[in-house]
Tab-separated table of C-alpha atoms in Angstrom:
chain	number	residue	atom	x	y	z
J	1	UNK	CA	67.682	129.035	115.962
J	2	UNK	CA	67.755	126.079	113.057
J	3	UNK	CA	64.813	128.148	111.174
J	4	UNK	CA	66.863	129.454	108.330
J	5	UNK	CA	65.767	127.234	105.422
J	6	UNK	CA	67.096	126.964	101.896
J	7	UNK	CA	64.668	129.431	100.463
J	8	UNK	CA	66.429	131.820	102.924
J	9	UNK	CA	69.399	131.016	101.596
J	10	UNK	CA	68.865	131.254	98.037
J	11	UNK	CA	66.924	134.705	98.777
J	12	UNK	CA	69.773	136.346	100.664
J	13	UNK	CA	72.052	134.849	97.433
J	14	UNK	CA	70.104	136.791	94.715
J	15	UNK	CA	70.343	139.783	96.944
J	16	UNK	CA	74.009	139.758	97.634
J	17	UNK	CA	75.082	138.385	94.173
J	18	UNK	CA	75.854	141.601	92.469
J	19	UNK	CA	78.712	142.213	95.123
J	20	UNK	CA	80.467	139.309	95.843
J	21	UNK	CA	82.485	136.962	93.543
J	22	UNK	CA	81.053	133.389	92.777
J	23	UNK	CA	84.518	131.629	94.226
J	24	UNK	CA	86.177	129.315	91.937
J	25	UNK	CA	86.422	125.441	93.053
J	26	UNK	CA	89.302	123.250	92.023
J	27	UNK	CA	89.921	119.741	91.785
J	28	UNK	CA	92.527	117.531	92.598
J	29	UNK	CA	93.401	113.926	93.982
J	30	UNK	CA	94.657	113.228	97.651
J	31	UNK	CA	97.527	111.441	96.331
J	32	UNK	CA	99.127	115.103	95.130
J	33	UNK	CA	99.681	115.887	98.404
J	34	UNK	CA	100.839	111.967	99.744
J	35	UNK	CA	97.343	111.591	100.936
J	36	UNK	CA	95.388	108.186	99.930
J	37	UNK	CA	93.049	108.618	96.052
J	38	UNK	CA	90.193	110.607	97.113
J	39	UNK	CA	88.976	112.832	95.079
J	40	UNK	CA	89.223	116.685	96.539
J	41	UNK	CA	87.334	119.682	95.725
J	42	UNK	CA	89.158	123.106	97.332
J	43	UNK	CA	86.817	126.098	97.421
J	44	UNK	CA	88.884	128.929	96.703
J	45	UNK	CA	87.051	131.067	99.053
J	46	UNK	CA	90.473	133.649	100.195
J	47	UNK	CA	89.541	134.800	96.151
J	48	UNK	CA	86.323	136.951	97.408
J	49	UNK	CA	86.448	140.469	97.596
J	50	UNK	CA	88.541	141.971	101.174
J	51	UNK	CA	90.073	138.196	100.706
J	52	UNK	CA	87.724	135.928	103.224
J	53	UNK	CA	83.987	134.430	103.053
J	54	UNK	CA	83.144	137.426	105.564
J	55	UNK	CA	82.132	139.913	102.570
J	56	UNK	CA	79.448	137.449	102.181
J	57	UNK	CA	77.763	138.182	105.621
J	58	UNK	CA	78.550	141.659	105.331
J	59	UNK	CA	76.462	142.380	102.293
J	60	UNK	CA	73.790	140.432	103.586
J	61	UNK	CA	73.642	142.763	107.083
J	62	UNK	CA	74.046	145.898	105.498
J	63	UNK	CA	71.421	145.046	102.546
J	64	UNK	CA	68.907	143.802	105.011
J	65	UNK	CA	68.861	145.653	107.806
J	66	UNK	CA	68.289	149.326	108.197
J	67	UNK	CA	71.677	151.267	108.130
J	68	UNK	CA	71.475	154.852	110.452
J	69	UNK	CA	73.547	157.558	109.145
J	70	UNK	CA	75.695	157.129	112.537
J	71	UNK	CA	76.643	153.789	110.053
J	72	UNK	CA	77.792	150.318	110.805
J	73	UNK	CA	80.248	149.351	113.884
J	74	UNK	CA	81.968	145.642	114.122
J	75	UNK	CA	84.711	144.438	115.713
J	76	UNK	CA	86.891	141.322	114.442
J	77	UNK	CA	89.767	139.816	114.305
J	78	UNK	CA	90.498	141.473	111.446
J	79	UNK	CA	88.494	139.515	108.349
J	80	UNK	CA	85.057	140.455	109.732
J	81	UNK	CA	86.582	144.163	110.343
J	82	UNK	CA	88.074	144.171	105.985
J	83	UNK	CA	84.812	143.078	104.588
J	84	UNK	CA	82.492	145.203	106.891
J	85	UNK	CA	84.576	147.935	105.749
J	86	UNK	CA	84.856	146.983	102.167
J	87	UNK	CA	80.965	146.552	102.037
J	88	UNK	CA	80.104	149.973	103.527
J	89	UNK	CA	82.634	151.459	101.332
J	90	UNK	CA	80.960	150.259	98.383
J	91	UNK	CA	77.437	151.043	99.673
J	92	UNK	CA	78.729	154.248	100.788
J	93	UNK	CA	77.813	153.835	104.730
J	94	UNK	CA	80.577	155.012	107.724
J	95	UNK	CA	82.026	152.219	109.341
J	96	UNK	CA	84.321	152.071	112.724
J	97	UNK	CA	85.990	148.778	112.884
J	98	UNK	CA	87.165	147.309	116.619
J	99	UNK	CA	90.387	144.563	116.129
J	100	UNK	CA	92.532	143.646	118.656
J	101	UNK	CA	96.421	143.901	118.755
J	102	UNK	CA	96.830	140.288	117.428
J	103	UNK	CA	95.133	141.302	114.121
J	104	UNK	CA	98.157	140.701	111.263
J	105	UNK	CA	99.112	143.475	109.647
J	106	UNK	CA	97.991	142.561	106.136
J	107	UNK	CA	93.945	142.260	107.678
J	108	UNK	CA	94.600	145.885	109.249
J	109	UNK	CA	95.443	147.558	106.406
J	110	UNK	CA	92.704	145.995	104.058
J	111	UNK	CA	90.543	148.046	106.849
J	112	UNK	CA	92.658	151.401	106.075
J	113	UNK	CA	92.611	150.593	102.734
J	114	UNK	CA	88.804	150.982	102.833
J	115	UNK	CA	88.532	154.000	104.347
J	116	UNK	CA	86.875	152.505	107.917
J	117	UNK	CA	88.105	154.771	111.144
J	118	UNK	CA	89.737	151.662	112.632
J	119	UNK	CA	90.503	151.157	116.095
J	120	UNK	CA	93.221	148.763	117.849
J	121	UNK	CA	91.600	147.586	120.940
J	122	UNK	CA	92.917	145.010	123.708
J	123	UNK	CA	94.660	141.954	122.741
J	124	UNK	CA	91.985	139.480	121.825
J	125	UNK	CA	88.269	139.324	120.012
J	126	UNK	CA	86.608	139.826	123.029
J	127	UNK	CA	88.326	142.920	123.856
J	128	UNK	CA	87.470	144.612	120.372
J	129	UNK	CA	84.224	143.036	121.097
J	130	UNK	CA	83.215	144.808	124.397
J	131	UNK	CA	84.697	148.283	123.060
J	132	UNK	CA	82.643	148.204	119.901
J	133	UNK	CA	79.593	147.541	122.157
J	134	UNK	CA	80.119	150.874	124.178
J	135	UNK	CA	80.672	152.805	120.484
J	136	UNK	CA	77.254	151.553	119.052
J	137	UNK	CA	75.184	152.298	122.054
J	138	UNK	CA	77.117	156.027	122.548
J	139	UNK	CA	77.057	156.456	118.786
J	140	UNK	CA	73.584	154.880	117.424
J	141	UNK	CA	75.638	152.898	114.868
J	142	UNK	CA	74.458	149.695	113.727
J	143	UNK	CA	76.071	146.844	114.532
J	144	UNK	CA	77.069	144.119	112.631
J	145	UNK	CA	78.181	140.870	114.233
J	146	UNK	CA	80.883	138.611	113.234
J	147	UNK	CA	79.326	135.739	113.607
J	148	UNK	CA	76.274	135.508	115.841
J	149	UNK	CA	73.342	137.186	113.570
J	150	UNK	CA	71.239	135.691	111.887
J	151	UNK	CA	71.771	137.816	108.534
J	152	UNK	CA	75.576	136.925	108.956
J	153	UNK	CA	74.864	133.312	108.817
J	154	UNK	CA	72.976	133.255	105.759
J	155	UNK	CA	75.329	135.359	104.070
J	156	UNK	CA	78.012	132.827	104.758
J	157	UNK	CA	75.501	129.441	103.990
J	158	UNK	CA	75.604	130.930	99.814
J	159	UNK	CA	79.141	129.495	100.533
J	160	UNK	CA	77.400	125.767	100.929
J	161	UNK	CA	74.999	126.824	98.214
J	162	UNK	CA	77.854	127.631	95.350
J	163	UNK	CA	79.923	124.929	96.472
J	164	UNK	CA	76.602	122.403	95.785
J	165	UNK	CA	76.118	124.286	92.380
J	166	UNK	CA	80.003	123.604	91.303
J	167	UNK	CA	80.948	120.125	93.158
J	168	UNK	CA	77.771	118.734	93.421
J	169	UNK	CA	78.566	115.180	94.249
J	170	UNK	CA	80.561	115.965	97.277
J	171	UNK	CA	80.201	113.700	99.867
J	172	UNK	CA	81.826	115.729	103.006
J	173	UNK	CA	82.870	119.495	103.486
J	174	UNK	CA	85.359	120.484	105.782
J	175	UNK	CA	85.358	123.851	107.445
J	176	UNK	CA	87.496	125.602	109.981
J	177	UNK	CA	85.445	127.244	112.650
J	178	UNK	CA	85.924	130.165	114.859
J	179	UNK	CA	82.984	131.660	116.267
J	180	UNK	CA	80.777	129.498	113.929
J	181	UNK	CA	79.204	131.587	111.076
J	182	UNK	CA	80.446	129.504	108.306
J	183	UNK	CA	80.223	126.329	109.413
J	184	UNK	CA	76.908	127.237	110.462
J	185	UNK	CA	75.488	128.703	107.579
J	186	UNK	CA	77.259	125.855	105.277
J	187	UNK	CA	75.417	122.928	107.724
J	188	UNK	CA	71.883	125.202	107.283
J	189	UNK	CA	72.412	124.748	103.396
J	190	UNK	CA	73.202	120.986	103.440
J	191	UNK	CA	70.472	120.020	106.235
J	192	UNK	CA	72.063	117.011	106.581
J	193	UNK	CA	72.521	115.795	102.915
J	194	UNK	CA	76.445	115.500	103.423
J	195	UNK	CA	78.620	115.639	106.152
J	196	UNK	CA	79.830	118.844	107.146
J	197	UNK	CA	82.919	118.317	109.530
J	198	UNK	CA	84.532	121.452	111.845
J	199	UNK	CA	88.124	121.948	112.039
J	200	UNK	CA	89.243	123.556	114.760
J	201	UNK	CA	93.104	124.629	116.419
J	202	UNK	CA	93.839	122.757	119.053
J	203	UNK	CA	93.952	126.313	120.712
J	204	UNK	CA	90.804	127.238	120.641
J	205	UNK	CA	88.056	124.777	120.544
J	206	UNK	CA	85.465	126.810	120.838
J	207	UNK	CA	83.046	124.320	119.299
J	208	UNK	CA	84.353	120.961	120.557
J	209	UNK	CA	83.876	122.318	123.512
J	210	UNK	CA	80.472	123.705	123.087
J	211	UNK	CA	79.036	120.262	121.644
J	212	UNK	CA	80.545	118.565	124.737
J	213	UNK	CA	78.569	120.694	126.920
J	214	UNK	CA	75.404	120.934	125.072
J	215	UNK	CA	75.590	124.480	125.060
J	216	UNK	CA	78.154	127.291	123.469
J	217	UNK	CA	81.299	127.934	127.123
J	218	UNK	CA	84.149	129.502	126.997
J	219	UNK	CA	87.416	128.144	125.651
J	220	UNK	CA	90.878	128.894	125.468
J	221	UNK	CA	91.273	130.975	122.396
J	222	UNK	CA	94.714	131.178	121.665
J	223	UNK	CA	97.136	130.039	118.883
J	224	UNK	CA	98.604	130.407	114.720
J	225	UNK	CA	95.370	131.966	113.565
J	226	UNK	CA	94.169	133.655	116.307
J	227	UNK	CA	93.167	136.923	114.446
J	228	UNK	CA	90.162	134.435	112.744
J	229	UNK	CA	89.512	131.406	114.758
J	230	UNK	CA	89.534	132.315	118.061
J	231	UNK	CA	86.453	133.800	119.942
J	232	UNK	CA	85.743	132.400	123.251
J	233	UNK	CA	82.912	130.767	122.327
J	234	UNK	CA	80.915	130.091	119.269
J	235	UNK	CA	77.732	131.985	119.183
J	236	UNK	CA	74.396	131.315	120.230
J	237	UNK	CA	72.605	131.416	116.861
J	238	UNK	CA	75.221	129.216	115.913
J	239	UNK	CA	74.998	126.883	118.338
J	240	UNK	CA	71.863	125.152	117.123
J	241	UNK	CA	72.315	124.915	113.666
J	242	UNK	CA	75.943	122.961	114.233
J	243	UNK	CA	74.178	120.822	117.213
J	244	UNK	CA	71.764	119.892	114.628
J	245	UNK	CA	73.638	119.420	111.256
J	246	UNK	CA	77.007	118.929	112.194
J	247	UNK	CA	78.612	115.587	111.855
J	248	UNK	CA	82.072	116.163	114.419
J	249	UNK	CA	84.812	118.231	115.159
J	250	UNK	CA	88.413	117.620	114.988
J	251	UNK	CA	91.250	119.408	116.331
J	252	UNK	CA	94.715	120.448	114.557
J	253	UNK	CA	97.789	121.709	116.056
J	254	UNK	CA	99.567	124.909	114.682
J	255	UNK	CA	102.455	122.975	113.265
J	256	UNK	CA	99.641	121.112	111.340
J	257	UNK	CA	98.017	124.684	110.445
J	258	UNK	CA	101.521	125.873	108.967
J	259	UNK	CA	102.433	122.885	107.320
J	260	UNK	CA	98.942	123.289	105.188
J	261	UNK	CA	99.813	126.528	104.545
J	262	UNK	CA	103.724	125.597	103.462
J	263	UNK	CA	101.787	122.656	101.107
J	264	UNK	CA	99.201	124.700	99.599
J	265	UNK	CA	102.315	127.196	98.694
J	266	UNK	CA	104.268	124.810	97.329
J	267	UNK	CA	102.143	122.503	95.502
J	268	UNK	CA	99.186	125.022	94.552
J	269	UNK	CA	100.537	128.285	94.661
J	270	UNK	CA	97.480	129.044	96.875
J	271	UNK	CA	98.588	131.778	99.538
J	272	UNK	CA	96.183	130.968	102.815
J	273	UNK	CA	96.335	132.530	106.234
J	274	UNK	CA	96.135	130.062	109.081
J	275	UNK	CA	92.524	130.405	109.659
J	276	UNK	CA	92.247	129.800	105.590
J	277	UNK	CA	94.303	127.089	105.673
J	278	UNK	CA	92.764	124.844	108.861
J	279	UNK	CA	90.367	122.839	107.103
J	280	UNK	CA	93.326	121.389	104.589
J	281	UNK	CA	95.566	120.827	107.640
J	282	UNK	CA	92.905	118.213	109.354
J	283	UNK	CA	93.450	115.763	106.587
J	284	UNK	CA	97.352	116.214	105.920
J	285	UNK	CA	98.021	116.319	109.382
J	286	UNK	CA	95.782	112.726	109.299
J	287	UNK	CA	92.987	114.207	111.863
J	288	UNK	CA	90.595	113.615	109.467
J	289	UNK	CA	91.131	110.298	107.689
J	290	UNK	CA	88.413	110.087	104.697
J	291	UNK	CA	86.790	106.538	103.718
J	292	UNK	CA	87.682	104.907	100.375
J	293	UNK	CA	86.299	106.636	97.358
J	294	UNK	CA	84.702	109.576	100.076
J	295	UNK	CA	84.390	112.878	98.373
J	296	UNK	CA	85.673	115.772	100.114
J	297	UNK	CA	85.554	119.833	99.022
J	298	UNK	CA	87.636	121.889	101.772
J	299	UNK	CA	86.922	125.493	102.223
J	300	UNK	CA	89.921	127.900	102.120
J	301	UNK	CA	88.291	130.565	103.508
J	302	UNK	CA	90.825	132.989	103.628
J	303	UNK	CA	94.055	134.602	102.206
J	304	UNK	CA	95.025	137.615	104.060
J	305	UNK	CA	98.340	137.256	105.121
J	306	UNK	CA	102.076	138.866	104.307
J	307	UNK	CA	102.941	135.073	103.803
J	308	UNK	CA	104.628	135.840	100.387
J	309	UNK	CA	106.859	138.622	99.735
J	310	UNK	CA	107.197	139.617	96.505
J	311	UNK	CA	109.472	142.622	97.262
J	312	UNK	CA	112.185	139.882	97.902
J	313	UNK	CA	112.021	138.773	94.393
J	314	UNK	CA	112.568	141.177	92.451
């Protein structure tokens, strides 16, 4: 599936543009962070509402497809699960959300917060995964995948479409992958007018390994941010579209992932969770070392995390 064009895209934006927030970008130079002068664009994407690019897709499921009055199931590791929930809240639909015991505890109660019945099942994706399957077909509630549906990717590609509106003279995007959504749905937007680069733990490289097969496996799916990036493969839909339009993948280690996170603290005062803060890590961490004068705008996709406590500080 490489059919969703940019017409698509810009459709499913109008639609979901009265409940999301148009992220803010912001620009700085490589050399603030001891990195050689290129110029960097950061998509501030842990600003959206429930805190991570998934409200995007979950507005464009739940405004697009038909929603019984059983409501909307998903399971996640715990972004997916917050924006499903924050969505149906606002749209006033039931949702049950499925997240497995490695969810943090600041992505579980976003869910609470937003009134979802919320269930702790197994100790990985998969395992929320196969339970919310049995509750959907007993139940008749809709679901709403994390990452492999086709309404899901769109919702995430108005990501690649904002960023093009705000930074459009980028010459690369970086973009931590998991299961695939937003990396696919950024690559559908750009079509191969930039290079659009995966970033992926070292633990779980779900699409490395997938591209190096020709088709999505399974993958270890372990490591720092494995409540977001760490399916066991990336999805089928997604497949395509990142066999097609993206450039490569690299891989970063979880010291690499916290260190990004420490620097984006320190020098920004941007507060990402690991999964947020992947793309960054690949070029401080030097697995992803730009060309002279090569523009780059990272996606930090997400910011729910207990990182900061304020209580301290008082």
């Amino acid at each position: 599936m490489t059919g969703i064009t940019s017409q698509d895209i810009e459709r499913c934006a109008a639609l979901i543009r009265p409940h999301i927030r148009r992220t803010p970008v912001v620009a700085i130079d490589g050399t603030e962070f001891g990195l050689t002068a290129n110029a960097l664009t950061l998509k501030l994407e842990l600003l959206q509402h429930a805190g991570a690019f998934k409200t995007r897709g979950a507005f464009a499921n739940l405004l697009t497809r038909e929603v019984p009055a059983a409501g909307v199931v998903a399971a996640s590791g715990g972004n997916h699960g917050a924006a499903t929930a924050y969505a149906a809240m606002k749209l006033g639909k039931p949702a049950r959300i499925y997240v497995p015991s490695v969810s943090s505890p600041a992505k579980v109660q976003r869910i609470r917060d937003y009134g979802a019945d919320l269930v702790i099942e197994g100790d990985r994706y998969a395992d929320a995964l196969a339970a919310s399957e049995i509750w959907a077909r007993q139940s008749g509630a809709m679901p709403v995948p994390a990452f492999d549906q086709r309404e899901t990717i769109m919702g995430q590609a108005t990501l690649g479409l904002e960023l093009e509106q705000q930074t459009p003279d980028i010459d690369t995007v970086l973009v931590a992958v998991g299961g695939g959504g937003l990396i696919a749905g950024i690559a559908a937007w750009f079509a191969g007018r930039i290079k659009v680069v995966g970033v992926e733990p070292a633990a779980a490289p779900t699409l490395t390994r997938a591209l190096a097969a020709g088709h999505p496996v399974d993958s270890e799916a372990g490591g720092i941010a494995a409540d977001s990036l760490a399916p066991r493969r990336v999805g089928d839909h997604v497949y395509p579209i990142a066999e097609k339009y993206v450039r490569s993948t690299v891989l970063v280690s979880d010291d690499a992932i916290a260190s990004a996170q420490e620097t984006l603290w320190r020098t920004l005062r941007i507060v990402a969770e690991p999964g947020g803060a992947a793309a960054f890590s690949a070029l401080l961490s030097g697995a992803y070392k730009p060309e002279a004068g090569e523009r780059i705008a990272v996606v930090i996709s997400g910011g729910n995390t207990a990182a900061v406590d304020f209580g301290h500080a008082r």
